[in-house]
Amino acid sequence: MNLKKIFFYTLISLFTTISSSVYAQKDYKLWLQYDKKSNPEIIAGYLSNLQGIVSLENSKTSSIAVNELEIGLNAMLDSKIQINSKSDGENKIIIGSKSSLNSEILKLLKTDFDQINDEGFIIKSISLKNKKHIIITAKKDVSVLYGVYGFLRLVQTNKPIQNLNIVDSPKTNIRILNHWDNLDRTVERGYAGFSLWNWQKLPDYIDQRYIDYARANASIGINGTVLTNVNANALILTPQYLEKVEALANVFRPYGIKVYLTARFSAPIEIGGLKTADPKDAAVAKWWKEKAKEIYKRIPDFGGFLVKANSEGQPGPQNYNRDHVDGANMMADAVAPFGGVIMWRAFVYSEHDASDRAKQAYSEFVPYDGKFKKNVIVQVKNGAIDFQPREPFHPMFGAMPKTPLMMEFQITQEYLGFSTHLAYLPKLFQEVLESDTYQKGKGSTVAKVVDGTLDNHKLTGIAGVANIGNDLNWTGHPFGQANWYGFGRLAWNPYLDSEVIADEWIRSTFSNDYNFIKPVKEMMIESREAVVNYMTPLGLHHIMDTGHHYGPGPWVSNLSRPEWNPVYYHKADKNGIGFDRSKTGTNATAQYASEVEKIFGNIETCPETDLLWFHHVSWDYKLKNGQTLWNGMALKYQEGVNQVKEMQDTWNKTEKYVDSERFKEVQMLLGIQYKEAKWWRDACLLYFQQYSGKELPAGVEKPTQTLEYFKSLKFPFAPGN
Amino acid sequence: MNLKKIFFYTLISLFTTISSSVYAQKDYKLWLQYDKKSNPEIIAGYLSNLQGIVSLENSKTSSIAVNELEIGLNAMLDSKIQINSKSDGENKIIIGSKSSLNSEILKLLKTDFDQINDEGFIIKSISLKNKKHIIITAKKDVSVLYGVYGFLRLVQTNKPIQNLNIVDSPKTNIRILNHWDNLDRTVERGYAGFSLWNWQKLPDYIDQRYIDYARANASIGINGTVLTNVNANALILTPQYLEKVEALANVFRPYGIKVYLTARFSAPIEIGGLKTADPKDAAVAKWWKEKAKEIYKRIPDFGGFLVKANSEGQPGPQNYNRDHVDGANMMADAVAPFGGVIMWRAFVYSEHDASDRAKQAYSEFVPYDGKFKKNVIVQVKNGAIDFQPREPFHPMFGAMPKTPLMMEFQITQEYLGFSTHLAYLPKLFQEVLESDTYQKGKGSTVAKVVDGTLDNHKLTGIAGVANIGNDLNWTGHPFGQANWYGFGRLAWNPYLDSEVIADEWIRSTFSNDYNFIKPVKEMMIESREAVVNYMTPLGLHHIMDTGHHYGPGPWVSNLSRPEWNPVYYHKADKNGIGFDRSKTGTNATAQYASEVEKIFGNIETCPETDLLWFHHVSWDYKLKNGQTLWNGMALKYQEGVNQVKEMQDTWNKTEKYVDSERFKEVQMLLGIQYKEAKWWRDACLLYFQQYSGKELPAGVEKPTQTLEYFKSLKFPFAPGN
């Protein structure tokens, strides 16, 4: 064989392996990809309006803003935009906060400034000396940064930038992530690796991730972060740790992000050497005041404390025969001199209270309405149980008009398939925010409670339990990033449409190609309902396996507290299934405004999506589609499985629009989701079939394993537990 | 103010913030940066010899090899090298294993093939039909991949590629990482985040990191990995986990990496339902045989088991009055039919044995010499205690001529400052490998024991306890990557010089600029001695704080087992300090060959680096430099601190040669190291001063804290514990 032959000796299948290094970045860069635009006309169009950047300010934050504009625009437009050049040309982007503007510009923007709050921004095409420019301004430099990200989003999503006239303010004050991160870096309900906070190396080592985390949050308007788990460890309040917290606060500050901590109620005993943590004890109150002073000396803009008290074993004022008001107000006094707030969680239910768990938070907290200090905000989960795939809105919303209530959403998917299931949660968030409480008549939506407009509160907020960990892609699932993004956008404006958010996110994260956007957006929008269908259709809830909440466990009935057992929630028996919370049952429906009570309380008017949440329903009950409950439920489980199959089909067609790494990742994860959707369907239907005694209807695939098999599955090292 | 004024209104300090995205990659890419060469002449020189790539084979491994060549060369040389083009030109790189070569090439390489073993490779400039080419070949395709990495290394390090004639084979068979990774993803003695193995998402989700991990290992010739902690969990041997292990094995296979597991000796009870794990019990032996069969059915090239038995509480054959030979041989029989090996650890010491801990492994294992089955290799730590900053070589090396012994190094810095201290460990490894055991006369080095040449063993190996975690930069410290790299290079060839390895690593990781290489290499080479000096000079050992081993704890004396207490090791008293292991003491020196015993056993000939390891020495003893022991020790502690200060000075001058992210990271870490070096110095000297009763000599900085302060420090969440 001669050399020539050697060269063609074999057919080589090249390019099957792709070097890691090229793409791991894509995963890491979140929605700030700044991909170069493929269409030269689009680039030319933008560049004709972007001939330079002029920064009027000199602060860390404004440097970040200029840098971000420069990096983003140059990358997307393949350009080298001049910064603060001496040229006197037009089409510059001028950025700077109000105090840096000259009188000519100020005059032009007078009415705009009247419209925005401290965190709002203005993006406007203006004419100065007959030269066109774009101004991005705000009352504070951090808000200018928000404007810069808002402007970049226009370019990221291929929106026009001629004749801009954007005036936008966030509708809530506290837009905050709750990290359930422990000091050993495990993350309770974390499915994306481990905690970002490397306490061992702090304060002296600043991980690049802290900066990138702050940047990502600033880009969507998040302005606060609770670093530690609500199941708190008092050590975070010792000088050894506060020094580390201070270092993080210093990193986050230029990005407008305030640091908050969880406060363990018994800290005065554990680290303060006191004999009690009684909130009425003068030494205890003094201890907290001094602790607050110590913290604010290090971190002058410290946000305040998030407190889980007398809930699931956490200590609290009730240990001393005091109540939540006593506890919250004592701590509120400690941080008030420094402008701090107390976020007091309403997630309470007691093993000593035999009443319906869904009623307990309302029963306990509503009588406190009007009794909390001004800097206390009560943090309420979106539903009355616990972050289920679907819950009716929490009855506390609208029921405490004299008390600021903040929303607690869960971004991490404790009950929605961990980070292996694609579930676009802004759809869930929107459903809750749009719910009408009727507390002040029709139109009293949860969003209006949360943004303070319904009851005229100034202190407002939305918290999201973070889905962020130290995985290379931050959230474990590439589409988990959309939930972080969408949470931030809805915290900024609870009236945004989740579909619009999905559109923005897809364009910023993957592609502006309509052929990609359309099917992928549809997939995202449908994804949450798919999870509901294959896990907990028709109002079923909390039938996940015990402890870790991974996979189905409707049979679990041996836990020490009755309300920890799935059987408590589904109450399946020969007669039917579901939790009767109507007048004939626990009467939890009475906690809603009468208009809502009427709807939920009546099996005929109750939305079928919430049917088994509020009613115990006969297996033969006729659903609106004419199916019996049993057949309808079985078909819903099957529908969920089919939907995941469709998601797979959709994704498999996107290969040419996506880098191969993320394409494969999502493909693998959808494969797991499909497998697990079938697991949910089969395990739940086999289990419930014991009670219904009925065959599976046509169209529902037969289980390939026995109920005993499903019950035998154990996951001793499931994460997040 | 007019617009023109606005433009120059402020002096903007731009570029203080750098976008994350650009650089996080550098950290991630390890020594495979493939940076574009800055000198066009160098590029032109290489390209004149590199006109194309011709691949003769079609396998996953050969695709990886071609892909790597293509990515590496194109990036470094800013080129688009043709792959398998039809051109008949010269200066091609021809790659393929022996079976793919034509007779003409085979004839040219006959003597070269005679020189290499199965894993060796040939890189040679050849002339075919009067045309010059470079051939990279080997007996197996994985070995061709080694050759490709060897070739790329030449280009990475600016070495000439004309007239190549490289014939290189690894000197050991098993070049393996030991991951002390638990199933919950915590890593025992891990300081770089958490385990890479995401058991939750396996087998269906293949994290890109698995591929990048395999690639990095292949590039330095590592061919095995033990996935799980030596303190083992039997669940890894259940089908639920073996399915996941299989998925990893499938990823690693094309990179030539075999998967091994740790076997918990009591697994037959825990997961097998047996009543005993007695190695002489027929049912137990059968269980292991069947377990091996089950594993090999899934993973035909499974490497075998690593076993920690009857050590630090782990179960083992002694629980049944059997010995290590009984246990190891029983398991060896199980894997023998499939070509598997048992790596049986010699790291044993007993709470029931009052003799010097340093003597126990030798005492227990040496009598077993010759009794192990052929596929058993005994894994021995480099020293007789436990991975200290410095230990004399383990007396077992050379003392069991009829038994293959493999080296166990610790790459993770359990006792050397975690991942915050820069300590270039190949220097330590080299020191051990070069040590002369004299067991067969002068020149009987540890390296010759390990590579099998001293006692003519075919089964050989070097294990390194991995320092790899899911940190973005893999190893926590950018220079920790050098320890992984250097371990791999020394496992391939235990006679390599650590300075040469450092040179290669710096060039591949950072820069080929001599102005950078020279000082940084000096810093690396000195770094390990600096750690010895500020932690445990003159043969001191195991005086780290308890449990986590972070920071000094020479005062610790309250642990349940005497040999877990630092006071056991330093034995400081009014008369002096050090552990008398000479004839007047425990006589541990008698475990060495007589030539070595004479040197170590005599305080006058004992190297001062090991002085307090072998002798209890008076505070007034005169060191070779004329100082008293007390003064000399104090000055050593100070020298260590000074060395870190020099390392800081060195690094601070490198800013222009390094990306800003890694520059800052190392700068911050050296800051921590300096702080902690002083902590070590002050805490140890204050403590020992209680016994010496002497003042600190001139030149030693005064402590700024009290001994009580140092003793009060607590690190409840120190990682890796």
Coordinates of N, CA and C in Angstrom, one line a residue, chain B residues 117-261:
Chain B
N117 N 6.2 -1.0 25.2 CA 5.2 -1.9 25.7 C 3.9 -1.5 25.2
D118 N 2.8 -2.2 25.6 CA 1.5 -2.0 25.1 C 1.0 -0.6 25.2
E119 N 1.4 0.1 26.2 CA 1.0 1.5 26.4 C 1.9 2.6 25.9
G120 N 3.1 2.1 25.4 CA 4.0 3.1 24.9 C 3.7 3.6 23.6
F121 N 4.4 4.6 23.1 CA 4.1 5.2 21.8 C 5.4 5.6 21.1
I122 N 5.3 5.8 19.8 CA 6.4 6.3 19.0 C 6.0 7.6 18.3
I123 N 6.9 8.6 18.4 CA 6.6 9.8 17.6 C 7.9 10.0 16.8
K124 N 7.8 9.9 15.5 CA 9.0 9.8 14.7 C 8.9 10.5 13.4
S125 N 9.9 11.3 13.0 CA 10.0 11.9 11.7 C 10.4 10.8 10.7
I126 N 9.6 10.6 9.7 CA 10.0 9.5 8.8 C 9.9 10.1 7.3
S127 N 10.5 9.3 6.4 CA 10.5 9.7 5.0 C 9.8 8.6 4.3
L128 N 8.7 9.0 3.6 CA 8.0 8.0 2.8 C 7.9 8.5 1.3
K129 N 8.4 7.7 0.4 CA 8.5 8.1 -1.0 C 9.1 9.5 -1.1
N130 N 10.2 9.7 -0.3 CA 10.9 10.9 -0.3 C 10.2 12.1 0.2
K131 N 9.1 11.8 0.9 CA 8.4 12.9 1.5 C 8.4 12.8 3.0
K132 N 8.7 13.9 3.7 CA 8.8 13.9 5.2 C 7.5 13.9 5.8
H133 N 7.3 13.1 6.9 CA 6.1 13.1 7.6 C 6.5 12.9 9.1
I134 N 5.5 13.0 9.9 CA 5.7 12.6 11.4 C 4.6 11.5 11.6
I135 N 5.1 10.4 12.1 CA 4.2 9.4 12.5 C 4.0 9.3 14.0
I136 N 2.8 9.1 14.4 CA 2.5 8.9 15.8 C 1.8 7.5 15.9
T137 N 2.5 6.6 16.5 CA 1.9 5.2 16.5 C 2.2 4.5 17.8
A138 N 1.6 3.3 17.9 CA 1.7 2.6 19.2 C 1.0 1.2 18.9
K139 N 1.0 0.4 19.9 CA 0.4 -0.9 19.7 C -1.1 -0.9 19.9
K140 N -1.6 0.1 20.6 CA -3.1 0.2 20.8 C -3.5 1.6 20.5
D141 N -4.8 1.7 20.2 CA -5.2 3.1 19.8 C -5.1 4.1 21.0
V142 N -5.4 3.5 22.2 CA -5.3 4.4 23.4 C -3.8 4.9 23.5
S143 N -2.9 4.1 23.2 CA -1.5 4.5 23.3 C -1.1 5.5 22.2
V144 N -1.8 5.4 21.1 CA -1.6 6.4 20.0 C -2.1 7.8 20.6
L145 N -3.2 7.7 21.3 CA -3.7 8.9 22.0 C -2.7 9.5 22.9
Y146 N -2.0 8.7 23.7 CA -0.9 9.2 24.6 C 0.1 9.9 23.7
G147 N 0.4 9.2 22.6 CA 1.4 9.8 21.7 C 1.0 11.2 21.2
V148 N -0.3 11.3 20.9 CA -0.8 12.6 20.4 C -0.7 13.6 21.5
Y149 N -1.0 13.3 22.7 CA -0.8 14.3 23.8 C 0.7 14.6 24.0
G150 N 1.5 13.6 23.8 CA 2.9 13.8 23.9 C 3.4 14.8 22.8
F151 N 2.9 14.6 21.6 CA 3.2 15.5 20.5 C 2.7 16.9 20.8
L152 N 1.5 17.0 21.2 CA 0.9 18.3 21.5 C 1.7 19.0 22.6
R153 N 2.2 18.2 23.5 CA 3.0 18.8 24.6 C 4.3 19.5 24.0
L154 N 4.8 18.9 23.0 CA 6.0 19.5 22.4 C 5.6 20.9 21.8
V155 N 4.5 20.9 21.2 CA 4.1 22.2 20.6 C 3.7 23.2 21.7
Q156 N 3.0 22.7 22.7 CA 2.6 23.5 23.9 C 3.8 24.2 24.5
T157 N 4.9 23.4 24.6 CA 6.1 23.9 25.3 C 7.2 24.4 24.4
N158 N 6.8 24.7 23.2 CA 7.7 25.3 22.2 C 8.9 24.5 21.9
K159 N 8.8 23.2 21.9 CA 9.9 22.3 21.6 C 10.0 22.1 20.1
P160 N 11.2 21.8 19.5 CA 11.3 21.5 18.1 C 10.6 20.2 17.7
I161 N 10.1 20.2 16.5 CA 9.4 19.0 16.0 C 10.1 18.5 14.7
Q162 N 11.3 19.0 14.4 CA 12.0 18.4 13.3 C 12.8 17.2 13.9
N163 N 13.0 16.2 13.0 CA 13.8 15.0 13.3 C 13.4 14.4 14.7
L164 N 12.1 14.2 14.8 CA 11.6 13.6 16.0 C 12.0 12.1 16.1
N165 N 12.3 11.7 17.3 CA 12.5 10.2 17.5 C 12.3 9.9 18.9
I166 N 11.0 9.9 19.2 CA 10.6 9.7 20.6 C 10.0 8.3 20.8
V167 N 10.5 7.6 21.7 CA 10.0 6.2 22.0 C 9.8 6.2 23.5
D168 N 8.6 6.2 23.9 CA 8.3 6.3 25.3 C 7.2 5.3 25.8
S169 N 7.5 4.7 26.9 CA 6.5 3.7 27.5 C 6.4 4.1 29.0
P170 N 5.2 3.9 29.5 CA 5.0 4.1 30.9 C 5.7 3.0 31.7
K171 N 6.2 3.3 32.8 CA 7.0 2.4 33.6 C 6.2 1.7 34.7
T172 N 4.9 2.1 34.8 CA 4.0 1.3 35.7 C 2.7 1.0 35.0
N173 N 2.1 -0.1 35.4 CA 0.8 -0.5 34.7 C -0.4 0.2 35.2
I174 N -0.5 0.4 36.5 CA -1.7 1.0 37.1 C -1.4 2.4 37.5
R175 N -1.8 3.4 36.8 CA -1.6 4.8 37.1 C -2.9 5.4 37.4
I176 N -3.2 5.5 38.7 CA -4.6 5.6 39.1 C -4.9 6.7 40.1
L177 N -6.0 7.3 39.9 CA -6.5 8.2 40.9 C -7.4 7.5 41.9
N178 N -7.3 7.8 43.2 CA -8.2 7.3 44.2 C -9.1 8.5 44.6
H179 N -10.4 8.4 44.3 CA -11.3 9.4 44.7 C -11.9 9.0 46.1
W180 N -11.7 9.8 47.1 CA -12.4 9.5 48.3 C -13.8 10.1 48.4
D181 N -14.5 9.8 47.4 CA -15.8 10.4 47.1 C -17.0 9.6 47.7
N182 N -17.8 10.2 48.5 CA -18.9 9.5 49.1 C -20.1 9.6 48.2
L183 N -21.1 8.7 48.5 CA -22.3 8.6 47.6 C -23.2 9.9 47.7
D184 N -23.0 10.6 48.8 CA -23.7 11.9 48.9 C -23.0 13.1 48.3
R185 N -21.9 12.7 47.6 CA -21.1 13.7 46.9 C -20.2 14.5 47.8
T186 N -20.2 14.3 49.1 CA -19.1 14.9 49.9 C -17.8 14.1 49.6
V187 N -16.7 14.8 49.8 CA -15.4 14.2 49.5 C -14.6 14.2 50.7
E188 N -14.2 13.0 51.2 CA -13.3 13.0 52.4 C -12.0 13.6 52.0
R189 N -11.6 14.5 52.7 CA -10.3 15.3 52.4 C -10.4 16.0 51.1
G190 N -11.6 16.4 50.7 CA -11.7 17.1 49.4 C -11.9 18.6 49.7
Y191 N -11.1 19.4 49.0 CA -11.1 20.9 49.2 C -11.4 21.6 47.9
A192 N -12.0 21.0 47.0 CA -12.2 21.6 45.7 C -13.7 21.5 45.3
G193 N -14.5 21.7 46.3 CA -16.0 21.5 46.1 C -16.4 20.1 46.4
F194 N -17.2 19.6 45.6 CA -17.8 18.2 45.9 C -17.5 17.3 44.8
S195 N -18.0 16.1 44.9 CA -17.7 15.0 44.0 C -18.2 15.3 42.6
L196 N -17.3 15.0 41.6 CA -17.8 15.1 40.2 C -18.9 14.2 39.9
W197 N -19.0 13.1 40.6 CA -20.0 12.0 40.2 C -21.4 12.4 40.7
N198 N -22.2 12.8 39.8 CA -23.6 13.1 40.1 C -24.4 11.9 40.1
W199 N -24.4 11.1 41.1 CA -25.1 9.8 41.1 C -26.6 10.0 40.9
Q200 N -27.1 11.0 41.3 CA -28.6 11.3 41.1 C -28.9 11.3 39.6
K201 N -28.1 11.9 38.8 CA -28.5 12.0 37.4 C -27.9 10.9 36.5
L202 N -27.0 10.1 37.1 CA -26.5 8.9 36.3 C -27.6 7.8 36.4
P203 N -27.7 6.9 35.5 CA -26.8 6.8 34.3 C -27.2 7.6 33.1
D204 N -28.3 8.2 33.1 CA -28.9 8.8 31.9 C -28.3 10.2 31.5
Y205 N -27.8 10.8 32.5 CA -27.2 12.2 32.2 C -25.7 12.1 32.3
I206 N -25.1 12.4 31.2 CA -23.6 12.3 31.2 C -23.1 13.8 31.3
D207 N -22.6 14.1 32.4 CA -22.1 15.5 32.6 C -20.9 15.7 31.7
Q208 N -20.8 16.8 31.1 CA -19.6 17.2 30.3 C -18.3 17.0 31.1
R209 N -18.4 17.2 32.4 CA -17.2 17.1 33.2 C -16.6 15.7 33.2
Y210 N -17.5 14.7 33.0 CA -16.9 13.3 33.0 C -16.0 13.2 31.8
I211 N -16.4 13.7 30.7 CA -15.6 13.7 29.5 C -14.3 14.5 29.6
D212 N -14.5 15.7 30.2 CA -13.3 16.5 30.3 C -12.3 16.0 31.4
Y213 N -12.9 15.3 32.4 CA -12.0 14.6 33.4 C -11.2 13.5 32.7
A214 N -11.9 12.7 31.9 CA -11.2 11.6 31.2 C -10.1 12.1 30.3
R215 N -10.5 13.2 29.6 CA -9.5 13.8 28.6 C -8.3 14.3 29.3
A216 N -8.5 15.0 30.4 CA -7.4 15.5 31.2 C -6.5 14.4 31.7
N217 N -7.1 13.3 32.2 CA -6.3 12.2 32.6 C -5.5 11.5 31.5
A218 N -6.2 11.3 30.4 CA -5.6 10.7 29.3 C -4.4 11.5 28.8
S219 N -4.5 12.8 28.9 CA -3.4 13.6 28.4 C -2.1 13.5 29.2
I220 N -2.2 12.9 30.4 CA -1.0 12.7 31.2 C -0.8 11.2 31.5
G221 N -1.6 10.4 30.9 CA -1.3 9.0 31.0 C -1.9 8.2 32.1
I222 N -2.8 8.9 32.8 CA -3.5 8.2 33.9 C -4.5 7.2 33.3
N223 N -4.5 5.9 33.7 CA -5.3 4.9 33.1 C -6.3 4.2 34.0
G224 N -6.5 4.8 35.2 CA -7.5 4.1 36.1 C -8.0 5.1 37.1
T225 N -9.2 4.9 37.6 CA -9.8 5.7 38.6 C -10.7 4.9 39.5
V226 N -10.4 5.1 40.8 CA -11.3 4.4 41.8 C -12.3 5.5 42.2
L227 N -13.6 5.2 41.9 CA -14.6 6.3 41.9 C -15.0 6.6 43.4
T228 N -14.8 5.7 44.3 CA -15.4 5.8 45.6 C -14.4 5.7 46.8
N229 N -14.8 6.3 47.9 CA -14.0 6.4 49.1 C -13.5 5.0 49.6
V230 N -12.3 5.0 50.1 CA -11.8 3.8 50.7 C -12.6 3.5 52.0
N231 N -13.1 4.5 52.6 CA -14.1 4.2 53.7 C -15.4 4.0 52.9
A232 N -15.6 2.8 52.6 CA -16.6 2.4 51.5 C -18.0 2.2 52.0
N233 N -18.9 2.4 51.1 CA -20.3 2.1 51.3 C -20.7 1.0 50.3
A234 N -21.3 -0.1 50.9 CA -21.6 -1.2 50.1 C -22.6 -1.0 49.0
L235 N -23.4 0.1 49.1 CA -24.4 0.3 48.1 C -23.9 0.5 46.7
I236 N -22.6 0.9 46.6 CA -22.0 1.1 45.3 C -22.0 -0.2 44.5
L237 N -22.1 -1.3 45.2 CA -22.1 -2.6 44.6 C -23.4 -3.2 44.2
T238 N -24.5 -2.4 44.5 CA -25.8 -2.8 44.2 C -26.2 -2.5 42.7
P239 N -27.1 -3.2 42.1 CA -27.4 -2.9 40.7 C -27.8 -1.4 40.4
Q240 N -28.5 -0.8 41.4 CA -28.9 0.6 41.3 C -27.7 1.5 41.0
Y241 N -26.6 1.2 41.7 CA -25.4 2.0 41.5 C -24.5 1.5 40.3
L242 N -24.4 0.1 40.2 CA -23.6 -0.4 39.2 C -24.0 0.1 37.8
E243 N -25.3 0.3 37.6 CA -25.8 0.8 36.4 C -25.2 2.2 36.1
K244 N -25.0 3.0 37.2 CA -24.4 4.3 37.0 C -22.9 4.2 36.8
V245 N -22.2 3.3 37.5 CA -20.8 3.1 37.3 C -20.5 2.6 35.9
E246 N -21.4 1.8 35.4 CA -21.3 1.3 34.0 C -21.3 2.5 33.0
A247 N -22.2 3.5 33.3 CA -22.3 4.7 32.4 C -21.0 5.4 32.4
L248 N -20.4 5.6 33.6 CA -19.1 6.3 33.7 C -18.0 5.5 33.0
A249 N -18.0 4.2 33.1 CA -17.0 3.4 32.5 C -17.1 3.5 31.0
N250 N -18.3 3.6 30.5 CA -18.5 3.8 29.0 C -17.9 5.2 28.5
V251 N -18.1 6.2 29.4 CA -17.5 7.5 29.0 C -16.0 7.4 29.0
F252 N -15.4 6.7 30.0 CA -14.0 6.8 30.2 C -13.2 5.8 29.3
R253 N -13.9 4.8 28.8 CA -13.2 3.7 28.1 C -12.4 4.3 26.9
P254 N -13.0 5.1 26.0 CA -12.2 5.5 24.8 C -11.0 6.3 25.2
Y255 N -10.9 6.8 26.4 CA -9.8 7.6 26.9 C -8.8 6.7 27.6
G256 N -9.0 5.4 27.6 CA -8.1 4.4 28.2 C -8.1 4.4 29.7
I257 N -9.3 4.8 30.3 CA -9.3 4.8 31.7 C -10.3 3.7 32.2
K258 N -9.7 2.9 33.0 CA -10.5 1.8 33.6 C -11.1 2.3 34.9
V259 N -12.3 1.8 35.2 CA -13.0 2.1 36.4 C -12.7 1.0 37.5
Y260 N -12.4 1.4 38.7 CA -12.3 0.5 39.8 C -13.3 1.0 40.9
L261 N -13.6 0.2 41.9 CA -14.4 0.6 43.0 C -13.8 0.1 44.3

